[in-house]
PDB file of C-alpha atoms in Angstrom:
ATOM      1  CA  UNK P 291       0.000   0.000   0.000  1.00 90.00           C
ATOM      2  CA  UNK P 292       2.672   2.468   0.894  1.00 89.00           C
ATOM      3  CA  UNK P 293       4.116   1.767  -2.597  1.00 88.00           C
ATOM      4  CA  UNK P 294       1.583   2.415  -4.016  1.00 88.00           C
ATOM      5  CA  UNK P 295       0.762   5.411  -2.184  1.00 89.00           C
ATOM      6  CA  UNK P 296       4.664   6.356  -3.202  1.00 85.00           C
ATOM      7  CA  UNK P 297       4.075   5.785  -6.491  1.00 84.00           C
ATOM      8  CA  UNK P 298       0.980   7.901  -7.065  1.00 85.00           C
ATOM      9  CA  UNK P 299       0.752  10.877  -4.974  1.00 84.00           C
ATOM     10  CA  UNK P 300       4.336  10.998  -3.579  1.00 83.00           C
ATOM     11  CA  UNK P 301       3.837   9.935  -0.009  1.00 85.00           C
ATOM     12  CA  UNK P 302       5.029   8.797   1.651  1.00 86.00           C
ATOM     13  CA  UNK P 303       9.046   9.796   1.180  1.00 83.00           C
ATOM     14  CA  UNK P 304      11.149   6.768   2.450  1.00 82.00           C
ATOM     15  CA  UNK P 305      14.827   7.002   3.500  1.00 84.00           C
ATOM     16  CA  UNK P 306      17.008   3.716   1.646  1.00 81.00           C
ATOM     17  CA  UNK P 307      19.142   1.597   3.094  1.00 79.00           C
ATOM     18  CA  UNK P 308      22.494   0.539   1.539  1.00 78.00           C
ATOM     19  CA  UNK P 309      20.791  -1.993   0.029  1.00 79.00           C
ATOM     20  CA  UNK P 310      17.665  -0.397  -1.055  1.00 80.00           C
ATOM     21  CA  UNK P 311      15.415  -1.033   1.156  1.00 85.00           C
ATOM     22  CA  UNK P 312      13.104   1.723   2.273  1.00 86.00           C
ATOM     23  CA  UNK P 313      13.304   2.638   5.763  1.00 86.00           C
ATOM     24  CA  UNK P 314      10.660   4.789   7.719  1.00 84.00           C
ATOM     25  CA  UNK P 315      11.044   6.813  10.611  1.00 81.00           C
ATOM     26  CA  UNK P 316       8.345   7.737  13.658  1.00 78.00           C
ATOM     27  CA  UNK P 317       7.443  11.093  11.782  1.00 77.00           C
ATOM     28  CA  UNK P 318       6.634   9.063   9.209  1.00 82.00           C
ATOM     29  CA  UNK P 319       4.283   6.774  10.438  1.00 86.00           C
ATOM     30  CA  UNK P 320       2.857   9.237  12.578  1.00 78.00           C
ATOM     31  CA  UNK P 321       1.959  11.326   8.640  1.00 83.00           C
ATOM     32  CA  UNK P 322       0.795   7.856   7.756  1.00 88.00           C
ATOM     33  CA  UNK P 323      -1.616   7.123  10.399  1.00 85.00           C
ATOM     34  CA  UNK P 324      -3.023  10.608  10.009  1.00 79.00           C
ATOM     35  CA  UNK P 325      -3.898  10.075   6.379  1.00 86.00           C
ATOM     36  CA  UNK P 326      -5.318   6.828   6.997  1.00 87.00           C
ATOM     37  CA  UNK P 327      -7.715   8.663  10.183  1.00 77.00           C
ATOM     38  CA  UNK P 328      -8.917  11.152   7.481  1.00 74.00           C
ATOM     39  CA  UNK P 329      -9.509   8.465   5.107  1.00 80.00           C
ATOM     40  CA  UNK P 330     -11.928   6.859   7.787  1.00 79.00           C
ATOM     41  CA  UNK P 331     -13.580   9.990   8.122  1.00 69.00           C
ATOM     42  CA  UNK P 332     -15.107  10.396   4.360  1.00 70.00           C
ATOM     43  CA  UNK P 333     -11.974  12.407   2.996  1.00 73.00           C
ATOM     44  CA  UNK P 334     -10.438  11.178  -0.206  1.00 77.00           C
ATOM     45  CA  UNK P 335      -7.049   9.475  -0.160  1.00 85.00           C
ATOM     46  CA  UNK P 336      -5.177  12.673  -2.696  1.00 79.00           C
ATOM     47  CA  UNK P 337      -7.230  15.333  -0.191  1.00 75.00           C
ATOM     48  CA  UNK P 338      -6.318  13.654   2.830  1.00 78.00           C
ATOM     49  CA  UNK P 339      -2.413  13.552   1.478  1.00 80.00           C
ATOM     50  CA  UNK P 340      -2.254  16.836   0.827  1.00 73.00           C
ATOM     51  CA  UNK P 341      -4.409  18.032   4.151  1.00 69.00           C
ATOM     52  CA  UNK P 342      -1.764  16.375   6.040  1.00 74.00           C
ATOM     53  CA  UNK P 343       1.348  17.037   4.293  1.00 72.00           C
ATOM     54  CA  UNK P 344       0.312  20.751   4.225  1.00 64.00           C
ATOM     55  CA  UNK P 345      -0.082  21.007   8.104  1.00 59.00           C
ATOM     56  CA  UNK P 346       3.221  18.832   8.523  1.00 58.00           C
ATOM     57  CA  UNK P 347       4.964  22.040   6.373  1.00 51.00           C
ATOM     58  CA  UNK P 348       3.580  24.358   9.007  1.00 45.00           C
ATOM     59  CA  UNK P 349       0.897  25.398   6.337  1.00 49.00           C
ATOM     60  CA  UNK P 350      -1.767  26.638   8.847  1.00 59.00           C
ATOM     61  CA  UNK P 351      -5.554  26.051   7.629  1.00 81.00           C
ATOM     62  CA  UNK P 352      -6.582  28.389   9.982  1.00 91.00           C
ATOM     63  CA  UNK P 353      -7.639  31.907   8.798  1.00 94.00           C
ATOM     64  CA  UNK P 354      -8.208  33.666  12.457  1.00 94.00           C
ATOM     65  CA  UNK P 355      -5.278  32.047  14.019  1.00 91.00           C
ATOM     66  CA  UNK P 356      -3.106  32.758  11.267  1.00 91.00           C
ATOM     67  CA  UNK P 357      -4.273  36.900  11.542  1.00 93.00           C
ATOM     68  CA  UNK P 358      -3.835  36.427  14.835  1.00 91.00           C
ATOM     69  CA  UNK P 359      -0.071  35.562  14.582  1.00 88.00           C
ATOM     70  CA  UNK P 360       1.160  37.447  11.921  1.00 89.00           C
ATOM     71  CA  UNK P 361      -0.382  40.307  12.151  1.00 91.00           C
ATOM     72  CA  UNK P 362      -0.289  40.689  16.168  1.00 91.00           C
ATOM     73  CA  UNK P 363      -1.201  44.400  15.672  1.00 92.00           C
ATOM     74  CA  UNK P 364      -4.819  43.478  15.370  1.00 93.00           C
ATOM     75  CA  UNK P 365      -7.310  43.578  18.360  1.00 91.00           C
ATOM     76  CA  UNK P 366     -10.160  40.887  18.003  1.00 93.00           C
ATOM     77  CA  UNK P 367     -13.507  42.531  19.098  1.00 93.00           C
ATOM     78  CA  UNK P 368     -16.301  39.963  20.808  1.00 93.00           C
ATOM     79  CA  UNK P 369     -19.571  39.998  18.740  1.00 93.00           C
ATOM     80  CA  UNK P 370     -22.899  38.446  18.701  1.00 91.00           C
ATOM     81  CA  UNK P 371     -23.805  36.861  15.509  1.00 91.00           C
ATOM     82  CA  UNK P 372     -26.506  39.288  14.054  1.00 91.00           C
ATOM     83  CA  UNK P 373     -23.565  42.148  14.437  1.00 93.00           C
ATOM     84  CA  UNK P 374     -20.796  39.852  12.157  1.00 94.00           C
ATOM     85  CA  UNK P 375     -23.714  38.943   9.696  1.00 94.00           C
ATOM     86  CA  UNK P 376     -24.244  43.040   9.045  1.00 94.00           C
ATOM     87  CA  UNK P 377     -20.717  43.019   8.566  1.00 95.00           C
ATOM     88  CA  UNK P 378     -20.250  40.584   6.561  1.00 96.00           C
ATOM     89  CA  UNK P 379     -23.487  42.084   4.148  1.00 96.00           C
ATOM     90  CA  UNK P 380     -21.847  45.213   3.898  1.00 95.00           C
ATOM     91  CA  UNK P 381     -18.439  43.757   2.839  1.00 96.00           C
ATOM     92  CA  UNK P 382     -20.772  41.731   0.146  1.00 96.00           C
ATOM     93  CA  UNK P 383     -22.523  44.827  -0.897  1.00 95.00           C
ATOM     94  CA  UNK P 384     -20.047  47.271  -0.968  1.00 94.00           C
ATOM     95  CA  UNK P 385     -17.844  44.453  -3.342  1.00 94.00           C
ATOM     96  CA  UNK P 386     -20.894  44.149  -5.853  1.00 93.00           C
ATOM     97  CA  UNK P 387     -21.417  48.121  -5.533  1.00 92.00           C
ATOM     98  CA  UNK P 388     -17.729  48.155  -7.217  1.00 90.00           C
ATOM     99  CA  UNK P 389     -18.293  46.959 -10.246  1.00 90.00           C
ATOM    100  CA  UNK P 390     -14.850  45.476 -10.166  1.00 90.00           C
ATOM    101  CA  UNK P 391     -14.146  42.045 -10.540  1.00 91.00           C
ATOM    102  CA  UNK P 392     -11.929  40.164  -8.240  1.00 91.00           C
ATOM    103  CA  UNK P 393     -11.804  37.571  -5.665  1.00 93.00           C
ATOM    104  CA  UNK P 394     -13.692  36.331  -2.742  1.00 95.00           C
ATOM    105  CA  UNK P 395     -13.663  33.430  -0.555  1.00 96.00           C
ATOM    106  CA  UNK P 396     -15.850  33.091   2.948  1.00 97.00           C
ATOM    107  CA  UNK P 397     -15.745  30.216   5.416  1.00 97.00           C
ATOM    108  CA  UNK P 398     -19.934  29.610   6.189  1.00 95.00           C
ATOM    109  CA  UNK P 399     -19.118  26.640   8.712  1.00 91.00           C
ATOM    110  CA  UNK P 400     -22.024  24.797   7.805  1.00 93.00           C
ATOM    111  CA  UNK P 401     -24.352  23.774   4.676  1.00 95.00           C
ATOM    112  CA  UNK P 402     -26.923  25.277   5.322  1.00 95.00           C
ATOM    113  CA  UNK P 403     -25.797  28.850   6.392  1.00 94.00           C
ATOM    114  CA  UNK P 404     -24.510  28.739   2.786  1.00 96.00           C
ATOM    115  CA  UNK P 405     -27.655  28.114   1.451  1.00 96.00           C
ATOM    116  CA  UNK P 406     -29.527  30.628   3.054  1.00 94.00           C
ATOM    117  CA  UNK P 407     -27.230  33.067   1.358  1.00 95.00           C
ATOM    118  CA  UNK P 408     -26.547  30.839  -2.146  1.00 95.00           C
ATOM    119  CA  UNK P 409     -29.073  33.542  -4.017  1.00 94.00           C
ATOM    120  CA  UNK P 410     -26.752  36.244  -3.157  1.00 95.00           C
ATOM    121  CA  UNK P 411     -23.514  34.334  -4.055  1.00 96.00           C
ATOM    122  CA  UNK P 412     -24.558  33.405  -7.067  1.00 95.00           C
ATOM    123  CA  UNK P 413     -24.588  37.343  -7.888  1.00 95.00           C
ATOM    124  CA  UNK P 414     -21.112  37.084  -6.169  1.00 96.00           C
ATOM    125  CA  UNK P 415     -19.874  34.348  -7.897  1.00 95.00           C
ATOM    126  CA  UNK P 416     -20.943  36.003 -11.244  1.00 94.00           C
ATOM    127  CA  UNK P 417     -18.541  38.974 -10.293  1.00 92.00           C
ATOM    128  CA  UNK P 418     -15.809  37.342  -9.320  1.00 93.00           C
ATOM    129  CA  UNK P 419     -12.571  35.701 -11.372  1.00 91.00           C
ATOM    130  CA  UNK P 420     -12.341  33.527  -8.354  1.00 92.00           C
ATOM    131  CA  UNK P 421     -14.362  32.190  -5.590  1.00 95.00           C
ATOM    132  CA  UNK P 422     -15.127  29.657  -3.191  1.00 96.00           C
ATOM    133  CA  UNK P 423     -16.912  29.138  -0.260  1.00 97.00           C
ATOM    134  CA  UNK P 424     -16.026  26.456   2.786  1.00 96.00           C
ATOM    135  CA  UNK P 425     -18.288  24.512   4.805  1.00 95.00           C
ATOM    136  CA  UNK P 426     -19.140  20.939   5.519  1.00 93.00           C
ATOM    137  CA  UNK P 427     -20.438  20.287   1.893  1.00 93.00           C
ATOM    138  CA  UNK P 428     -20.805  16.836   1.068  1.00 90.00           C
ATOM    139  CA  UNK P 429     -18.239  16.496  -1.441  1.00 89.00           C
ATOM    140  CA  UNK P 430     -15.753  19.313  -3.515  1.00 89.00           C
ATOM    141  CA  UNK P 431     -17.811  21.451  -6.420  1.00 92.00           C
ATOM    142  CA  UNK P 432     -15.889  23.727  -8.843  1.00 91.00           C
ATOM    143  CA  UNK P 433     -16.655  26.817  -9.512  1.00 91.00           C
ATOM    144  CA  UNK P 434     -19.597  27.912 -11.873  1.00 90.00           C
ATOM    145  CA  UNK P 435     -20.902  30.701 -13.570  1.00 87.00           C
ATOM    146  CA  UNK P 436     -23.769  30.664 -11.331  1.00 89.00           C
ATOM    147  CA  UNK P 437     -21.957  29.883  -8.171  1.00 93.00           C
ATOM    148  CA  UNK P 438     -18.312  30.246  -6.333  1.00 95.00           C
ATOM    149  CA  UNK P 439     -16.483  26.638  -6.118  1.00 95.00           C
ATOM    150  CA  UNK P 440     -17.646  24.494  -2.835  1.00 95.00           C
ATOM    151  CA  UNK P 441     -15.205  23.155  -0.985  1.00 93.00           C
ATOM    152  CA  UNK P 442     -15.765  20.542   2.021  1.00 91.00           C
ATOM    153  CA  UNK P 443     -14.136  20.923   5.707  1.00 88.00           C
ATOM    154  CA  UNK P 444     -13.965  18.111   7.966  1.00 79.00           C
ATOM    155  CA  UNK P 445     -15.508  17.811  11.138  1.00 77.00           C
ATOM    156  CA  UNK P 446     -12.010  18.806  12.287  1.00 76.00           C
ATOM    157  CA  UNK P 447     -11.136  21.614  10.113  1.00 84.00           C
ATOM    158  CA  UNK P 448     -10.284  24.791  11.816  1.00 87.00           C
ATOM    159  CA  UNK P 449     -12.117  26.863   9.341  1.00 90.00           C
ATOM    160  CA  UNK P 450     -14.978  24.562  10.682  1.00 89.00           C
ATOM    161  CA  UNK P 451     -15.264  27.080  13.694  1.00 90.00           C
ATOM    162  CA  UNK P 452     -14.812  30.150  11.889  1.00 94.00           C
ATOM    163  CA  UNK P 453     -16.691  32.718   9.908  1.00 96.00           C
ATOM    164  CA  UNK P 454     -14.446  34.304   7.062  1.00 97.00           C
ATOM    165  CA  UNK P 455     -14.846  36.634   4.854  1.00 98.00           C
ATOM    166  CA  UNK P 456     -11.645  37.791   2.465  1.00 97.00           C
ATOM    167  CA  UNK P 457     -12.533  40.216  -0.696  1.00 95.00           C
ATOM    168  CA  UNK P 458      -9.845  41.565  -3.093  1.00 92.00           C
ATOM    169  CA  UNK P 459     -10.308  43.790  -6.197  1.00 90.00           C
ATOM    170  CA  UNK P 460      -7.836  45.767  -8.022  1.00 86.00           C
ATOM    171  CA  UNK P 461      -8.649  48.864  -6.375  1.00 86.00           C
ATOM    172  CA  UNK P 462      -9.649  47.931  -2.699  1.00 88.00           C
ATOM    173  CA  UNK P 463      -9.663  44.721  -0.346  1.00 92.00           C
ATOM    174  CA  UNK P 464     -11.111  43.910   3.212  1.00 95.00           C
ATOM    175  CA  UNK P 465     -11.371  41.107   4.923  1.00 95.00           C
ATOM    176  CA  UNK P 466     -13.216  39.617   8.362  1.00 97.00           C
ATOM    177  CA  UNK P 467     -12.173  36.539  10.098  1.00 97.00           C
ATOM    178  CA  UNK P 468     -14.224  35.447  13.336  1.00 96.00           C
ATOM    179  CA  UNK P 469     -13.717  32.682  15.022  1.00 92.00           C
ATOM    180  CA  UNK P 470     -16.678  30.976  17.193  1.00 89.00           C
ATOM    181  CA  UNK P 471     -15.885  30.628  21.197  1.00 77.00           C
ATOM    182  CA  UNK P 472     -16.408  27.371  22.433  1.00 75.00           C
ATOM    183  CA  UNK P 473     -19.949  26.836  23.936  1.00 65.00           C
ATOM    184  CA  UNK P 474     -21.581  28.991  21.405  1.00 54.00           C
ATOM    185  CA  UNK P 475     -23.579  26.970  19.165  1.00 57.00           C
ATOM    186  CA  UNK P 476     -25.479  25.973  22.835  1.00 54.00           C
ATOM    187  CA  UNK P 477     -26.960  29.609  22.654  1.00 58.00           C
ATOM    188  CA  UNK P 478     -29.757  30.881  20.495  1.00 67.00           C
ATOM    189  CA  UNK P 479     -28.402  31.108  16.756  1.00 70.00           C
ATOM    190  CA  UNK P 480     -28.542  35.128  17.437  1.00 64.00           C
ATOM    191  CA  UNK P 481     -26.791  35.019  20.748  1.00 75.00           C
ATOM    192  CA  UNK P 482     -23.568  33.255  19.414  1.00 87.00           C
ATOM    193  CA  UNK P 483     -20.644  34.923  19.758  1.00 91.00           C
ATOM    194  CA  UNK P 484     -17.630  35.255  17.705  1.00 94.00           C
ATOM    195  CA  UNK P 485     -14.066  36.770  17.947  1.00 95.00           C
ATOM    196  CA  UNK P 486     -13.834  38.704  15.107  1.00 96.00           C
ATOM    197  CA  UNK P 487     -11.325  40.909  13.731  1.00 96.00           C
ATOM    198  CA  UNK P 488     -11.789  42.870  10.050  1.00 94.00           C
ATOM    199  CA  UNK P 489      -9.574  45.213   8.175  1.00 94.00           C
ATOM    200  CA  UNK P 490      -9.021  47.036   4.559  1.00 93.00           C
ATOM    201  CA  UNK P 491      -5.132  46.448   5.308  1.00 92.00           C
ATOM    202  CA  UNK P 492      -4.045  44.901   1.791  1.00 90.00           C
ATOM    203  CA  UNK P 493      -1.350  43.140   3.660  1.00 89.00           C
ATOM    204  CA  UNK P 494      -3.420  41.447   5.921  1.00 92.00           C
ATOM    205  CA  UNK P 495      -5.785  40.622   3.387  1.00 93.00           C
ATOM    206  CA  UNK P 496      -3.436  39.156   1.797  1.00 90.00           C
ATOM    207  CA  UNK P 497      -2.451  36.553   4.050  1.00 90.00           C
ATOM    208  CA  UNK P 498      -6.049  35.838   4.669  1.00 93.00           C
ATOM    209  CA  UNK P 499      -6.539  35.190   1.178  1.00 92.00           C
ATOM    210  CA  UNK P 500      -3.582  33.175   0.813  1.00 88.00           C
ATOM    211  CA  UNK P 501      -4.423  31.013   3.616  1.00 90.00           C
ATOM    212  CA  UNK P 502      -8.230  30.163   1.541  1.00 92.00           C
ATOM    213  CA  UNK P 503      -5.943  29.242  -1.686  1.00 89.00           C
ATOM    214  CA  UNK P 504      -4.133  27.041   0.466  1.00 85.00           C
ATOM    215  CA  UNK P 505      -6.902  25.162   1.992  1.00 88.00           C
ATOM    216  CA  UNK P 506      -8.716  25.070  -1.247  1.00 88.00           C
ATOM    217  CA  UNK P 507      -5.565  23.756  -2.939  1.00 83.00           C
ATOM    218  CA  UNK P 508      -5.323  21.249  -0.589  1.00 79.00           C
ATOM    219  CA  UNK P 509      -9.085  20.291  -0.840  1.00 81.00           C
ATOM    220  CA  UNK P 510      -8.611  19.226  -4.097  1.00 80.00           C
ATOM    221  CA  UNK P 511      -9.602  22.108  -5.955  1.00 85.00           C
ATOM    222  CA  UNK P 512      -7.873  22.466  -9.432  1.00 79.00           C
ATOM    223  CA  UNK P 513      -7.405  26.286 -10.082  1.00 79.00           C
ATOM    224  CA  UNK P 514      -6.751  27.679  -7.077  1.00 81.00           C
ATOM    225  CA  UNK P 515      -3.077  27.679  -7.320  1.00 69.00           C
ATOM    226  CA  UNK P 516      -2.947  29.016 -10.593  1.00 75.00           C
ATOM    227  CA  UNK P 517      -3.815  32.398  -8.772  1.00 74.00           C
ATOM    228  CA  UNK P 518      -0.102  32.306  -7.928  1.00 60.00           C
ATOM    229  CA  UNK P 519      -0.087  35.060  -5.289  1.00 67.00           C
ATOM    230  CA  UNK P 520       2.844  36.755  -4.207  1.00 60.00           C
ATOM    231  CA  UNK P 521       4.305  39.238  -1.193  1.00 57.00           C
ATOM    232  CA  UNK P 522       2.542  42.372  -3.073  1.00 56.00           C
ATOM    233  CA  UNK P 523      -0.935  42.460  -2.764  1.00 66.00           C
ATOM    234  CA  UNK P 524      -3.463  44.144  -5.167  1.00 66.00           C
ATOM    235  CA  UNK P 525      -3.816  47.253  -3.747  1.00 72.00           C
ATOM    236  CA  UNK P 526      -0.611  49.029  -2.506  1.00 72.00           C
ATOM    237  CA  UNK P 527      -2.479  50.934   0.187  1.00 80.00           C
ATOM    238  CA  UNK P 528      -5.782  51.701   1.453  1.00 82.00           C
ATOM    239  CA  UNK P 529      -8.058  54.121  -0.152  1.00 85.00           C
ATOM    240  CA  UNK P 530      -9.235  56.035   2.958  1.00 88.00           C
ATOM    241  CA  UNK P 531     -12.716  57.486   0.619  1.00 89.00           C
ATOM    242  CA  UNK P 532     -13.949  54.066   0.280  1.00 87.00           C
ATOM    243  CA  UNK P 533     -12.468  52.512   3.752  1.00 89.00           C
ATOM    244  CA  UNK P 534     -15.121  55.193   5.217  1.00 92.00           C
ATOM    245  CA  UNK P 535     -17.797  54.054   2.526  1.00 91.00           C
ATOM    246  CA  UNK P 536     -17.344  50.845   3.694  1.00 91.00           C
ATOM    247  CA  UNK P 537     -16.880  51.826   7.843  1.00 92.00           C
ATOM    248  CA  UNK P 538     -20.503  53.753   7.009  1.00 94.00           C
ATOM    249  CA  UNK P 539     -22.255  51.372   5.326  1.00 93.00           C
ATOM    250  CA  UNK P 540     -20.918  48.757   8.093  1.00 92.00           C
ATOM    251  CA  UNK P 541     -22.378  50.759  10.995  1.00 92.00           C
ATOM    252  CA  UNK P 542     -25.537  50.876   9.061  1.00 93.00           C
ATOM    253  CA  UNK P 543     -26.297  47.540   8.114  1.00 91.00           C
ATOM    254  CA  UNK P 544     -25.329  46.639  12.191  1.00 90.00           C
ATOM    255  CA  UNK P 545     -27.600  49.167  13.266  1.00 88.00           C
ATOM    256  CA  UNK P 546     -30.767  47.972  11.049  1.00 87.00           C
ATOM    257  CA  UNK P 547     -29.845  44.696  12.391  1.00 82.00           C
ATOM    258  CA  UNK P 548     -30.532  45.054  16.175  1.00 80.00           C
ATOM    259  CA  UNK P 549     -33.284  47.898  15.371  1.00 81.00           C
ATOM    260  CA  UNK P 550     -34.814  46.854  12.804  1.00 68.00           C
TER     261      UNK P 550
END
């Protein structure tokens, strides 16, 4: 089997002996038996390889925590679920109000929070070169014309707990990561509560949306490495005119939200 695996996808990567026998140390096996634990939970053997190998480079698949570690300078804010869903409608409406095209990527955690919205990212989708959303579909979609590619988390996925949001067009990018504390889901859907930090920082950005390419890549989906991002992101600097657009049109959606 581990031929075979060798043979295929690359995995795993022996050490010889003198003789040419392959040899395998405790790292190995330990890569190994992961693999095999995703495999048992529904993932496919190429997706599970490449979810594992990933996190054994130090890749994190973690949106929030990765924000949270490179970009220290950021203060997470607690918020109730209503409040990050205005948010996250004014970052959507603001992108559309553009009329730029660019890319966009959101984590919804689960299924069916992405279908309450799939109307709306459809008109996303349509406007974007690239998208993708992340929740526990049942199996990896690419992207349509009338949709943004679907990618599948596992019940262990760290994106699995968190609520992301990354946009980038050539003249402006945002993005909001939020991650869920534990207990939450136990509350009323409205009284959840997320850590949440958002910015229009093109750097930071940046790394969020690098982080999504990565865990789509390593999901299985076919283009998302082709958008071969580098150290420089889209937009050199924020445009302070349409940060404030944004900033105004956040506190207004928030404000509807809890008054109605």
């Amino acid at each position: 089997m581990l031929r075979t695996w060798e043979a295929r996808h690359g995995f795993p990567v022996p050490q010889r002996s003198a003789g040419g026998h392959r040899w395998y140390g405790e790292g190995d096996v330990e890569l190994v038996q992961r693999v095999v634990h995703r495999q048992q939970a529904g993932v496919r053997l190429d997706a599970a390889i490449r979810e594992v190998t990933a996190s054994a480079g130090g890749t994190s698949l973690s949106v929030f925590g990765t924000l949270r570690k490179e970009h220290p300078e950021l203060h997470p804010q607690q918020l109730h679920k209503a409040t990050v869903l205005a948010l996250s409608r004014a970052i959507e409406d603001d992108y559309l109000a553009s009329g730029d095209v660019g890319v966009l990527c959101a984590a919804f955690q689960r299924d069916e929070f992405y279908r309450a919205s799939a109307r709306r990212w459809s008109e996303l989708a349509r406007r974007s070169r690239f998208s993708v959303a992340f929740a526990d579909f049942p199996s990896l979609e690419q992207q349509a014309d009338d949709r943004p590619a679907l990618v599948p988390l596992s019940g262990d996925a760290p994106l699995r707990r968190e609520w992301t949001l990354v946009a980038e067009t050539p003249r402006a990018s945002v993005c909001l990561a939020a991650w869920e504390r534990p207990g939450g889901r136990a509350a009323s859907d409205g009284r959840r509560l997320f850590e949440v930090v958002w910015t229009v920082d093109p750097r930071v950005v940046r790394t969020a949306l690098r982080v999504c390419v990565e865990v789509a890549a390593v999901a299985g989906l076919t283009n998302a490495r082709e958008l071969a991002l580098d150290d420089l992101p889209a937009v050199p600097t924020a445009d302070p005119v349409r940060a404030s657009a944004l900033f105004n049109r956040a506190i207004s959606y928030s404000d509807r939200a809890h008054f109605g």
